[in-house]
Tab-separated table of C-alpha atoms in Angstrom:
chain	number	residue	atom	x	y	z
A	1	MET	CA	-0.024	0.011	0.055
A	2	SER	CA	1.399	3.338	-1.010
A	3	GLU	CA	-0.086	5.061	2.061
A	4	THR	CA	2.298	3.163	4.332
A	5	HIS	CA	5.264	4.486	2.296
A	6	ASP	CA	4.068	8.099	2.342
A	7	MET	CA	4.224	8.456	6.102
A	8	LYS	CA	6.354	11.211	7.679
A	9	THR	CA	8.412	10.697	10.816
A	10	GLY	CA	10.078	13.234	13.155
A	11	THR	CA	7.670	15.996	12.440
A	12	LEU	CA	7.033	18.666	15.127
A	13	ARG	CA	3.443	17.382	15.526
A	14	LEU	CA	4.771	13.912	16.320
A	15	LYS	CA	7.349	15.301	18.717
A	16	THR	CA	4.968	17.563	20.615
A	17	GLY	CA	2.365	14.832	20.272
A	18	LEU	CA	4.290	12.455	22.628
A	19	ALA	CA	4.557	15.269	25.091
A	20	GLU	CA	0.731	15.642	24.779
A	21	MET	CA	0.387	12.001	25.891
A	22	LEU	CA	2.543	12.680	29.001
A	23	LYS	CA	0.395	15.498	30.163
A	24	GLY	CA	-0.977	15.280	33.704
A	25	GLY	CA	1.723	12.820	34.537
A	26	VAL	CA	4.992	12.526	36.448
A	27	ILE	CA	8.325	11.769	34.795
A	28	MET	CA	10.745	10.172	37.240
A	29	ASP	CA	14.584	10.155	37.282
A	30	VAL	CA	16.056	6.651	37.491
A	31	THR	CA	19.588	5.350	37.308
A	32	ASN	CA	19.028	1.668	36.733
A	33	ALA	CA	16.369	-0.854	35.585
A	34	GLU	CA	15.267	-1.706	39.067
A	35	GLN	CA	14.396	1.894	39.801
A	36	ALA	CA	12.661	2.226	36.399
A	37	LYS	CA	10.406	-0.674	37.304
A	38	ILE	CA	9.585	0.951	40.714
A	39	ALA	CA	8.831	4.200	38.894
A	40	GLU	CA	6.559	2.481	36.381
A	41	GLU	CA	4.660	0.770	39.231
A	42	ALA	CA	4.411	3.986	41.127
A	43	GLY	CA	2.509	5.412	38.080
A	44	ALA	CA	5.213	7.366	36.208
A	45	VAL	CA	4.248	8.299	32.568
A	46	ALA	CA	7.899	8.139	31.603
A	47	VAL	CA	11.236	7.633	33.145
A	48	MET	CA	14.406	9.730	32.667
A	49	ALA	CA	17.598	7.663	32.568
A	50	LEU	CA	20.655	9.299	34.049
A	51	GLU	CA	24.006	8.381	35.491
A	52	ARG	CA	23.411	9.778	38.977
A	53	VAL	CA	20.379	11.716	40.308
A	54	PRO	CA	20.974	15.498	40.617
A	55	ALA	CA	21.422	15.446	44.443
A	56	ASP	CA	24.360	12.933	44.010
A	57	ILE	CA	25.946	14.994	41.116
A	58	ARG	CA	25.771	17.964	43.460
A	59	ARG	CA	27.354	16.031	46.275
A	60	ASP	CA	30.115	14.123	44.399
A	61	GLY	CA	31.034	16.730	41.776
A	62	GLY	CA	33.052	15.726	38.686
A	63	VAL	CA	31.906	15.826	35.044
A	64	ALA	CA	28.333	14.516	34.679
A	65	ARG	CA	27.796	12.851	31.263
A	66	MET	CA	25.153	10.934	29.310
A	67	SER	CA	24.247	7.509	30.909
A	68	HIS	CA	26.085	4.425	29.822
A	69	PRO	CA	24.250	2.794	26.843
A	70	HIS	CA	24.040	-0.510	28.717
A	71	VAL	CA	22.067	1.085	31.438
A	72	ILE	CA	19.753	2.892	28.927
A	73	ARG	CA	19.096	-0.275	26.992
A	74	GLU	CA	18.448	-2.202	30.155
A	75	ILE	CA	15.810	0.385	31.240
A	76	MET	CA	14.307	0.370	27.808
A	77	ASP	CA	13.955	-3.441	27.980
A	78	THR	CA	12.464	-3.361	31.437
A	79	VAL	CA	9.606	-0.817	31.143
A	80	SER	CA	6.896	-0.266	28.496
A	81	ILE	CA	6.425	3.470	29.239
A	82	PRO	CA	8.636	6.043	27.277
A	83	VAL	CA	12.216	6.270	28.207
A	84	MET	CA	13.953	9.613	28.144
A	85	ALA	CA	17.713	10.231	28.568
A	86	LYS	CA	19.825	13.375	29.249
A	87	CYS	CA	22.649	14.679	27.006
A	88	ARG	CA	24.908	17.614	27.973
A	89	ILE	CA	23.997	21.069	26.730
A	90	GLY	CA	25.534	21.461	23.245
A	91	HIS	CA	26.717	17.839	23.069
A	92	PHE	CA	25.009	16.920	19.802
A	93	VAL	CA	27.051	13.732	19.536
A	94	GLU	CA	25.603	12.470	22.871
A	95	ALA	CA	22.202	13.309	21.346
A	96	GLN	CA	23.056	11.362	18.206
A	97	ILE	CA	24.004	8.395	20.327
A	98	LEU	CA	20.827	8.600	22.357
A	99	GLU	CA	18.790	8.748	19.075
A	100	ALA	CA	20.668	5.689	17.785
A	101	LEU	CA	19.842	3.827	21.020
A	102	GLY	CA	16.173	4.586	20.344
A	103	VAL	CA	15.229	6.663	23.425
A	104	ASP	CA	11.878	8.310	23.176
A	105	TYR	CA	12.856	11.770	24.265
A	106	ILE	CA	16.252	13.547	24.796
A	107	ASP	CA	16.655	16.046	27.599
A	108	GLU	CA	19.414	18.549	26.766
A	109	SER	CA	20.052	19.196	30.402
A	110	GLU	CA	21.815	21.740	32.662
A	111	VAL	CA	21.963	18.915	35.294
A	112	LEU	CA	24.842	17.459	33.225
A	113	THR	CA	28.131	19.369	32.742
A	114	PRO	CA	27.742	21.554	29.663
A	115	ALA	CA	29.815	20.560	26.658
A	116	ASP	CA	29.392	24.032	24.992
A	117	GLU	CA	28.977	27.193	26.695
A	118	ALA	CA	27.883	29.215	23.632
A	119	HIS	CA	25.625	26.879	21.657
A	120	HIS	CA	22.784	24.501	22.298
A	121	VAL	CA	22.054	21.453	20.150
A	122	ASP	CA	20.297	22.007	16.815
A	123	LYS	CA	17.198	20.059	17.719
A	124	PHE	CA	15.796	20.058	14.140
A	125	ALA	CA	18.582	17.712	13.177
A	126	PHE	CA	16.911	14.909	15.199
A	127	LYS	CA	13.817	12.692	14.629
A	128	VAL	CA	13.621	12.056	18.305
A	129	PRO	CA	11.997	14.891	20.190
A	130	VAL	CA	14.139	17.053	22.535
A	131	VAL	CA	13.114	18.838	25.752
A	132	CYS	CA	15.031	21.811	27.130
A	133	GLY	CA	15.009	23.713	30.402
A	134	ALA	CA	14.234	27.432	30.602
A	135	ARG	CA	14.141	30.038	33.324
A	136	ASP	CA	12.023	32.595	31.547
A	137	LEU	CA	10.046	33.222	28.398
A	138	GLY	CA	13.013	34.444	26.351
A	139	GLU	CA	15.066	31.316	27.109
A	140	ALA	CA	12.013	29.100	26.388
A	141	LEU	CA	11.514	30.703	22.902
A	142	ARG	CA	15.151	30.444	22.058
A	143	ARG	CA	15.078	26.733	22.752
A	144	ILE	CA	11.800	26.293	20.734
A	145	ALA	CA	13.424	28.259	17.902
A	146	GLU	CA	16.239	25.590	17.924
A	147	GLY	CA	13.650	22.891	17.634
A	148	ALA	CA	12.744	21.910	21.214
A	149	ALA	CA	9.418	20.131	21.245
A	150	LEU	CA	8.814	20.450	24.979
A	151	ILE	CA	9.932	23.045	27.531
A	152	ARG	CA	10.373	22.451	31.249
A	153	THR	CA	11.343	24.938	33.980
A	154	LYS	CA	14.895	24.450	35.076
A	155	GLY	CA	14.228	25.038	38.768
A	156	GLU	CA	17.327	24.096	40.873
A	157	ALA	CA	17.750	20.381	40.488
A	158	GLY	CA	18.962	18.222	43.344
A	159	THR	CA	18.101	20.748	46.008
A	160	GLY	CA	14.552	19.454	47.101
A	161	ASN	CA	13.739	23.166	47.121
A	162	VAL	CA	10.844	24.226	44.825
A	163	VAL	CA	11.446	27.937	44.980
A	164	GLU	CA	13.419	28.153	41.691
A	165	ALA	CA	10.873	26.068	39.778
A	166	VAL	CA	8.214	28.397	41.017
A	167	ARG	CA	10.203	31.523	40.024
A	168	HIS	CA	10.818	30.019	36.545
A	169	MET	CA	7.178	28.935	35.998
A	170	ARG	CA	5.906	32.354	37.096
A	171	ALA	CA	8.446	34.057	34.817
A	172	ILE	CA	7.240	32.003	31.796
A	173	THR	CA	3.547	32.265	32.419
A	174	GLY	CA	3.803	35.966	33.412
A	175	GLY	CA	5.886	36.654	30.329
A	176	ILE	CA	3.181	35.002	28.232
A	177	ARG	CA	0.369	37.080	29.821
A	178	ARG	CA	2.343	40.281	29.319
A	179	LEU	CA	2.812	39.526	25.601
A	180	THR	CA	-0.926	39.109	25.174
A	181	THR	CA	-1.464	42.717	26.446
A	182	LEU	CA	0.862	44.384	23.964
A	183	ARG	CA	-0.113	46.201	20.791
A	184	PRO	CA	1.290	44.698	17.450
A	185	GLU	CA	3.826	47.469	16.985
A	186	GLU	CA	5.198	46.815	20.420
A	187	LEU	CA	6.105	43.200	19.778
A	188	MET	CA	9.363	43.903	17.857
A	189	ALA	CA	10.876	45.834	20.777
A	190	GLU	CA	9.740	43.073	23.141
A	191	ALA	CA	11.337	40.363	20.915
A	192	LYS	CA	14.559	42.406	21.101
A	193	SER	CA	14.494	42.658	24.916
A	194	LEU	CA	13.474	38.880	25.299
A	195	GLY	CA	16.289	37.888	22.844
A	196	ALA	CA	13.705	35.740	21.125
A	197	PRO	CA	12.657	35.339	17.454
A	198	PHE	CA	9.950	37.822	16.402
A	199	GLU	CA	7.740	35.191	14.777
A	200	LEU	CA	7.527	33.112	18.035
A	201	VAL	CA	6.940	36.313	20.081
A	202	ARG	CA	4.079	37.155	17.753
A	203	TRP	CA	2.649	33.610	17.868
A	204	VAL	CA	2.638	33.639	21.695
A	205	ALA	CA	1.080	37.115	21.892
A	206	GLU	CA	-1.715	35.784	19.616
A	207	HIS	CA	-2.288	32.464	21.281
A	208	GLY	CA	-1.525	33.180	24.911
A	209	LYS	CA	0.625	30.049	25.392
A	210	LEU	CA	3.818	28.393	24.211
A	211	PRO	CA	3.706	26.637	20.884
A	212	VAL	CA	4.898	23.391	22.650
A	213	PRO	CA	3.823	21.889	25.963
A	214	ASN	CA	5.279	23.398	29.190
A	215	PHE	CA	6.239	21.061	32.100
A	216	SER	CA	8.030	21.792	35.395
A	217	ALA	CA	11.238	20.426	36.862
A	218	GLY	CA	13.890	21.216	39.442
A	219	GLY	CA	13.522	20.772	43.153
A	220	ILE	CA	10.048	19.257	43.297
A	221	ALA	CA	10.176	16.976	46.388
A	222	THR	CA	6.696	16.480	47.697
A	223	PRO	CA	3.123	15.952	46.615
A	224	ALA	CA	2.418	19.567	47.636
A	225	ASP	CA	5.355	20.884	45.538
A	226	ALA	CA	4.056	18.922	42.544
A	227	ALA	CA	0.549	20.286	42.816
A	228	LEU	CA	1.893	23.830	43.371
A	229	VAL	CA	3.630	23.905	40.021
A	230	MET	CA	0.594	22.270	38.331
A	231	GLN	CA	-1.655	25.037	39.740
A	232	LEU	CA	0.841	27.624	38.515
A	233	GLY	CA	0.485	26.272	34.955
A	234	ALA	CA	2.707	23.238	34.461
A	235	GLU	CA	1.115	20.539	32.240
A	236	ALA	CA	3.184	17.661	33.822
A	237	VAL	CA	6.027	17.290	36.337
A	238	PHE	CA	9.567	15.915	36.315
A	239	VAL	CA	10.696	14.577	39.635
A	240	GLY	CA	14.447	13.938	39.836
A	241	SER	CA	16.046	13.233	43.225
A	242	GLY	CA	12.785	13.643	45.063
A	243	ILE	CA	11.650	10.003	44.595
A	244	PHE	CA	14.738	7.879	45.164
A	245	LYS	CA	16.225	10.167	47.834
A	246	SER	CA	13.035	9.886	49.876
A	247	GLU	CA	12.569	7.344	52.753
A	248	ASP	CA	10.114	5.124	50.766
A	249	PRO	CA	10.364	5.650	46.985
A	250	VAL	CA	7.380	3.493	46.114
A	251	ARG	CA	4.958	5.249	48.467
A	252	HIS	CA	6.516	8.615	47.666
A	253	GLY	CA	6.204	8.189	43.918
A	254	ARG	CA	2.572	7.067	44.194
A	255	ALA	CA	1.730	10.002	46.391
A	256	ILE	CA	3.310	12.546	43.972
A	257	VAL	CA	1.411	10.854	41.083
A	258	LYS	CA	-1.863	11.118	42.931
A	259	ALA	CA	-1.155	14.821	43.678
A	260	VAL	CA	-0.613	15.563	40.053
A	261	THR	CA	-3.709	13.818	38.874
A	262	HIS	CA	-5.852	15.597	41.435
A	263	TYR	CA	-3.842	18.788	41.674
A	264	ARG	CA	-6.833	21.069	42.292
A	265	GLU	CA	-8.415	18.912	45.047
A	266	PRO	CA	-7.104	19.871	48.538
A	267	GLU	CA	-8.633	16.839	50.259
A	268	VAL	CA	-6.798	14.497	47.984
A	269	LEU	CA	-3.616	16.498	48.324
A	270	ALA	CA	-3.987	16.225	52.116
A	271	ALA	CA	-4.356	12.437	51.782
A	272	ALA	CA	-1.369	12.222	49.407
A	273	SER	CA	0.754	14.316	51.808
A	274	ALA	CA	-0.117	12.022	54.642
A	275	GLU	CA	0.959	8.975	52.764
A	276	ILE	CA	4.599	9.844	52.385
A	277	GLY	CA	7.482	9.215	54.759
A	278	LYS	CA	10.445	11.594	55.098
A	279	PRO	CA	11.122	13.587	51.906
A	280	MET	CA	14.667	14.213	50.631
A	281	PRO	CA	16.563	16.751	52.743
A	282	GLY	CA	16.383	20.157	51.129
A	283	LEU	CA	19.038	22.885	50.455
A	284	GLU	CA	18.670	26.618	50.683
A	285	ILE	CA	19.455	28.183	47.343
A	286	ASP	CA	21.199	31.269	48.849
A	287	LYS	CA	23.541	28.954	50.718
A	288	LEU	CA	24.885	27.629	47.347
A	289	GLU	CA	27.903	29.152	45.706
A	290	PRO	CA	27.176	30.822	42.261
A	291	GLU	CA	28.990	28.049	40.458
A	292	GLU	CA	26.858	25.416	42.172
A	293	LEU	CA	23.766	26.759	40.507
A	294	LEU	CA	22.850	24.398	37.759
A	295	ALA	CA	20.049	26.665	36.300
A	296	ALA	CA	22.699	29.208	35.259
A	297	ARG	CA	24.015	26.653	32.740
A	298	GLY	CA	22.832	27.445	29.227
A	299	TRP	CA	21.304	30.757	28.248
B	1	MET	CA	-26.662	18.985	25.144
B	2	THR	CA	-24.794	15.714	24.907
B	3	ALA	CA	-22.476	15.227	27.925
B	4	VAL	CA	-19.283	13.619	26.838
B	5	GLY	CA	-16.596	13.405	29.565
B	6	THR	CA	-12.951	12.861	28.862
B	7	LEU	CA	-10.986	10.739	31.335
B	8	ALA	CA	-8.521	13.118	32.756
B	9	LEU	CA	-6.350	10.921	34.938
B	10	GLN	CA	-3.517	11.540	32.514
B	11	GLY	CA	-2.913	11.980	28.794
B	12	ASP	CA	-3.998	14.241	26.008
B	13	PHE	CA	-7.485	14.831	27.476
B	14	ALA	CA	-7.300	18.606	26.765
B	15	ALA	CA	-7.077	18.008	23.021
B	16	HIS	CA	-10.210	15.842	23.076
B	17	ARG	CA	-12.116	18.287	25.215
B	18	LYS	CA	-11.272	21.169	22.908
B	19	ARG	CA	-12.538	19.120	19.905
B	20	LEU	CA	-15.786	17.973	21.662
B	21	ALA	CA	-16.496	21.545	22.867
B	22	ALA	CA	-16.028	22.871	19.313
B	23	LEU	CA	-18.610	20.334	18.172
B	24	GLY	CA	-21.118	21.550	20.680
B	25	ALA	CA	-20.887	18.781	23.330
B	26	SER	CA	-20.369	19.572	27.046
B	27	ALA	CA	-16.929	18.164	27.805
B	28	PRO	CA	-16.170	17.720	31.487
B	29	GLU	CA	-12.823	16.313	32.792
B	30	VAL	CA	-13.490	13.004	34.436
B	31	ARG	CA	-11.302	12.163	37.435
B	32	TRP	CA	-13.632	10.112	39.638
B	33	PRO	CA	-15.806	7.010	38.774
B	34	GLN	CA	-18.996	8.569	40.183
B	35	GLN	CA	-18.883	11.240	37.412
B	36	LEU	CA	-19.826	8.523	34.846
B	37	GLU	CA	-23.363	8.514	36.062
B	38	GLU	CA	-24.004	11.985	34.610
B	39	LEU	CA	-22.505	11.251	31.146
B	40	ASP	CA	-23.817	10.069	27.762
B	41	GLY	CA	-20.387	9.381	26.439
B	42	LEU	CA	-16.841	8.893	27.605
B	43	VAL	CA	-13.533	9.512	25.786
B	44	ILE	CA	-10.588	7.541	26.967
B	45	PRO	CA	-7.756	9.624	25.546
B	46	GLY	CA	-4.240	8.912	24.443
B	47	GLY	CA	-1.614	8.630	27.168
B	48	GLU	CA	0.316	5.845	28.760
B	49	SER	CA	-1.884	2.803	29.081
B	50	THR	CA	0.299	1.326	31.868
B	51	THR	CA	-0.075	4.519	33.876
B	52	LEU	CA	-3.845	4.759	33.233
B	53	LEU	CA	-4.171	1.126	34.372
B	54	HIS	CA	-2.293	1.754	37.582
B	55	LEU	CA	-4.360	4.938	38.276
B	56	MET	CA	-7.608	3.124	37.733
B	57	ASP	CA	-6.607	0.229	39.916
B	58	ARG	CA	-5.907	2.544	42.819
B	59	GLU	CA	-9.496	3.750	42.975
B	60	PRO	CA	-11.581	0.586	43.603
B	61	GLY	CA	-14.689	2.037	41.855
B	62	TRP	CA	-13.265	2.524	38.358
B	63	TRP	CA	-13.620	-0.875	36.787
B	64	PRO	CA	-17.224	-1.509	37.884
B	65	ALA	CA	-18.196	2.038	37.047
B	66	VAL	CA	-16.932	1.854	33.491
B	67	GLU	CA	-18.616	-1.622	33.092
B	68	ALA	CA	-21.848	-0.343	34.416
B	69	PHE	CA	-21.620	2.706	32.170
B	70	HIS	CA	-21.122	0.446	29.131
B	71	ARG	CA	-24.076	-1.812	30.200
B	72	ARG	CA	-26.470	1.044	30.407
B	73	GLY	CA	-25.598	2.091	26.864
B	74	GLY	CA	-23.004	4.832	27.435
B	75	GLY	CA	-20.770	5.303	24.427
B	76	ILE	CA	-17.041	4.975	24.880
B	77	PHE	CA	-14.394	6.345	22.393
B	78	GLY	CA	-10.808	5.244	23.001
B	79	THR	CA	-7.783	6.573	21.106
B	80	CYS	CA	-4.432	4.810	21.327
B	81	ALA	CA	-4.087	4.131	25.086
B	82	GLY	CA	-7.928	4.201	25.184
B	83	LEU	CA	-8.070	1.438	22.516
B	84	ILE	CA	-5.517	-0.673	24.585
B	85	LEU	CA	-7.735	-0.279	27.666
B	86	LEU	CA	-10.944	-1.267	25.839
B	87	ALA	CA	-9.391	-4.279	23.951
B	88	ARG	CA	-10.138	-7.911	24.861
B	89	ARG	CA	-6.545	-8.980	24.828
B	90	VAL	CA	-3.330	-6.883	25.080
B	91	ARG	CA	0.132	-8.233	24.300
B	92	HIS	CA	3.698	-6.889	24.125
B	93	PRO	CA	3.745	-6.797	27.056
B	94	GLU	CA	0.691	-8.710	28.235
B	95	GLN	CA	-1.478	-6.260	30.192
B	96	ARG	CA	-4.937	-6.292	31.757
B	97	SER	CA	-7.702	-4.413	30.121
B	98	LEU	CA	-11.464	-3.653	30.286
B	99	GLY	CA	-12.029	-6.363	27.549
B	100	LEU	CA	-15.242	-4.689	26.297
B	101	LEU	CA	-14.138	-4.439	22.596
B	102	ASP	CA	-13.579	-7.740	20.826
B	103	VAL	CA	-10.207	-6.980	19.347
B	104	ASP	CA	-6.699	-7.947	20.286
B	105	VAL	CA	-3.842	-5.419	20.193
B	106	ASP	CA	-0.122	-5.392	20.440
B	107	ARG	CA	1.362	-2.294	22.224
B	108	ASN	CA	4.032	-0.183	20.674
B	109	ALA	CA	3.919	-2.467	17.652
B	110	TYR	CA	5.294	-0.056	15.114
B	111	GLY	CA	8.398	0.770	17.238
B	112	ARG	CA	9.482	3.462	19.588
B	113	GLN	CA	9.018	7.304	19.272
B	114	VAL	CA	11.517	7.672	16.323
B	115	ASP	CA	9.079	5.324	14.396
B	116	SER	CA	6.013	7.434	15.260
B	117	SER	CA	4.503	8.636	11.947
B	118	GLU	CA	1.857	10.736	10.387
B	119	GLY	CA	0.080	10.722	6.961
B	120	PHE	CA	-3.112	9.450	5.459
B	121	GLY	CA	-5.052	6.226	5.756
B	122	ARG	CA	-8.617	5.693	4.376
B	123	TRP	CA	-12.182	5.224	5.539
B	124	ALA	CA	-13.683	1.812	4.546
B	125	ASP	CA	-15.244	3.571	1.461
B	126	GLY	CA	-11.854	4.711	0.282
B	127	ARG	CA	-11.973	8.406	1.319
B	128	PRO	CA	-8.657	9.615	2.694
B	129	LEU	CA	-8.387	10.227	6.506
B	130	GLU	CA	-5.500	12.038	8.223
B	131	MET	CA	-3.801	9.898	10.832
B	132	VAL	CA	-1.113	10.638	13.501
B	133	PHE	CA	0.377	7.493	15.103
B	134	ILE	CA	2.442	7.915	18.266
B	135	ARG	CA	4.017	4.779	19.748
B	136	ALA	CA	0.876	3.219	18.364
B	137	PRO	CA	-0.654	-0.125	19.168
B	138	ARG	CA	-1.634	-2.517	16.277
B	139	ILE	CA	-5.003	-4.226	16.113
B	140	THR	CA	-4.055	-7.920	15.388
B	141	ARG	CA	-7.519	-9.473	15.600
B	142	VAL	CA	-11.000	-8.171	14.946
B	143	GLY	CA	-13.978	-10.062	16.362
B	144	ASP	CA	-17.065	-11.033	14.356
B	145	GLY	CA	-19.202	-8.255	15.909
B	146	VAL	CA	-16.683	-5.540	15.193
B	147	ASP	CA	-16.776	-3.289	12.133
B	148	VAL	CA	-13.581	-1.892	10.636
B	149	LEU	CA	-14.359	1.794	9.771
B	150	ALA	CA	-10.883	2.810	8.606
B	151	TRP	CA	-7.663	1.236	7.410
B	152	HIS	CA	-4.008	2.137	7.253
B	153	GLY	CA	-2.278	-0.118	4.693
B	154	ASP	CA	-3.463	-3.632	5.652
B	155	ASP	CA	-4.111	-2.657	9.287
B	156	PRO	CA	-7.502	-1.893	10.759
B	157	VAL	CA	-7.058	1.395	12.664
B	158	LEU	CA	-10.620	2.571	13.475
B	159	VAL	CA	-13.130	-0.018	14.797
B	160	ALA	CA	-16.644	0.015	16.182
B	161	GLN	CA	-18.754	-2.402	18.116
B	162	GLY	CA	-22.213	-1.283	19.376
B	163	ASN	CA	-21.569	1.881	21.412
B	164	LEU	CA	-17.796	1.477	21.392
B	165	LEU	CA	-15.509	3.300	18.995
B	166	ALA	CA	-11.635	2.977	19.101
B	167	ALA	CA	-8.717	4.223	17.041
B	168	SER	CA	-5.050	3.335	17.133
B	169	PHE	CA	-4.200	6.784	15.863
B	170	HIS	CA	-4.955	10.254	17.361
B	171	PRO	CA	-7.824	12.121	15.520
B	172	GLU	CA	-7.689	14.622	18.370
B	173	LEU	CA	-4.329	15.776	17.118
B	174	THR	CA	-5.279	16.531	13.506
B	175	THR	CA	-7.460	19.290	12.154
B	176	ASP	CA	-10.026	16.828	10.847
B	177	ASP	CA	-12.930	16.553	13.209
B	178	SER	CA	-14.795	13.748	11.323
B	179	VAL	CA	-14.026	10.970	13.786
B	180	HIS	CA	-15.278	12.963	16.767
B	181	ARG	CA	-18.351	13.833	14.713
B	182	LEU	CA	-18.992	10.211	14.033
B	183	PHE	CA	-18.675	9.395	17.832
B	184	LEU	CA	-21.241	12.166	18.665
B	185	ALA	CA	-23.574	10.983	15.885
B	186	ARG	CA	-23.431	7.380	17.226
B	187	LEU	CA	-24.288	8.621	20.640
B	188	ALA	CA	-27.273	10.562	19.251
B	189	THR	CA	-28.704	7.383	17.599
B	190	PRO	CA	-28.654	4.512	20.139
B	191	LEU	CA	-28.216	1.144	18.524
B	192	ALA	CA	-30.326	-1.898	19.074
B	193	ASP	CA	-28.861	-4.553	21.430
B	194	GLY	CA	-25.740	-6.087	19.991
B	195	ALA	CA	-26.283	-4.379	16.635
B	196	SER	CA	-23.647	-2.176	15.011
B	197	SER	CA	-23.410	0.135	12.006
B	198	VAL	CA	-20.914	1.133	9.391
B	199	ALA	CA	-20.114	4.757	8.864
């Protein structure tokens, strides 16, 4: 049948389409197949394969790179939900390798040590969709202009402190609201000050949202944190160290999933909050040295 | 006004709701089994079927509520993960399901995300129909009481059985609203017991 030969792959609609399927869900960081299985059973919509969770990267230091292909393959063989994996900012060869391994999403992530301090990966060069972090609207639109099919707030990974994720989500949604109030002739000056392409600025001003889904990440540790970023406008939540650095990862994961599903129902959030044991210990952001801030990586 | 809820535990429920609302149906988000009592139709959206299964398992009322809804004639439209949940038998990997629709499916049968694809298939009468497949399941067996309404290559991709409608692709992600129109039209004309119709 000719129709089976005329099919397109790697289009933006297919890339954002997978993100649509993940909405209202929780994507959990895992470092091995056993954790991936636990995450799937806890109700994760996808898992993120990485070498070490952000809290351990923070503690141990050193260069953090893409996960070992054996680990990624083992995780892909173990779970049936989508598997994401991180590459370093600007490391397009790590991205090529992840695509060759067949991961479902690549996260060009500030949690790993950047490979390029000036340039991000050209995401249009890939069939596999790429998600990027952002701290504000200008950064989100620059990544979308490079082909990112999904944006997530950077937050401050590995801290168990939601304050930066909140700051970044408010910056993005506030920036969008502001654009919708401007007159057409004011958009060019706004594009200049955002450092974002004019066509995308005009699109956002007209539609009042990003052209790709908008998730939240970075420091989300409890069911209450997850519901907070959802109520602030996140369409799904990434939880990194929060699950496997907690006292009881299975219970903790399930409680966060429940809080995201029912993020506007305080009684359910109270029940989910009561189900968890001790969350991961948190870090105060202003106690961190400037070079310890992961969100400052990328631009 | 026809009330068509969209299961909003997880997945692309917002895209379905937007389409249903544009076609004049009231389209509430459904997060609790008791809500089914007030509905004429239910959409089970695309999403992760494993996750939806876990979430439905955690609330003891879900399975009996969906079965009761189906028995009293409520229409159910499942896309992708929704098809998987409705199917009689699910493989690759083996997974439980509602089993209301007499088809078997293989999950992720066309490959991983890099193999997701879009283009055109066709209605049973040959008219083209735009289709977006994302980590799509394949319908591997179609029971006697099930009509195939659309094809892609040699694969059945849109099937109906009584008040059930299911697609392995995502009509909610295209600009073509004909599949949602068909679902609403089928809700408006209740079928005789066990009977089915061809679009």
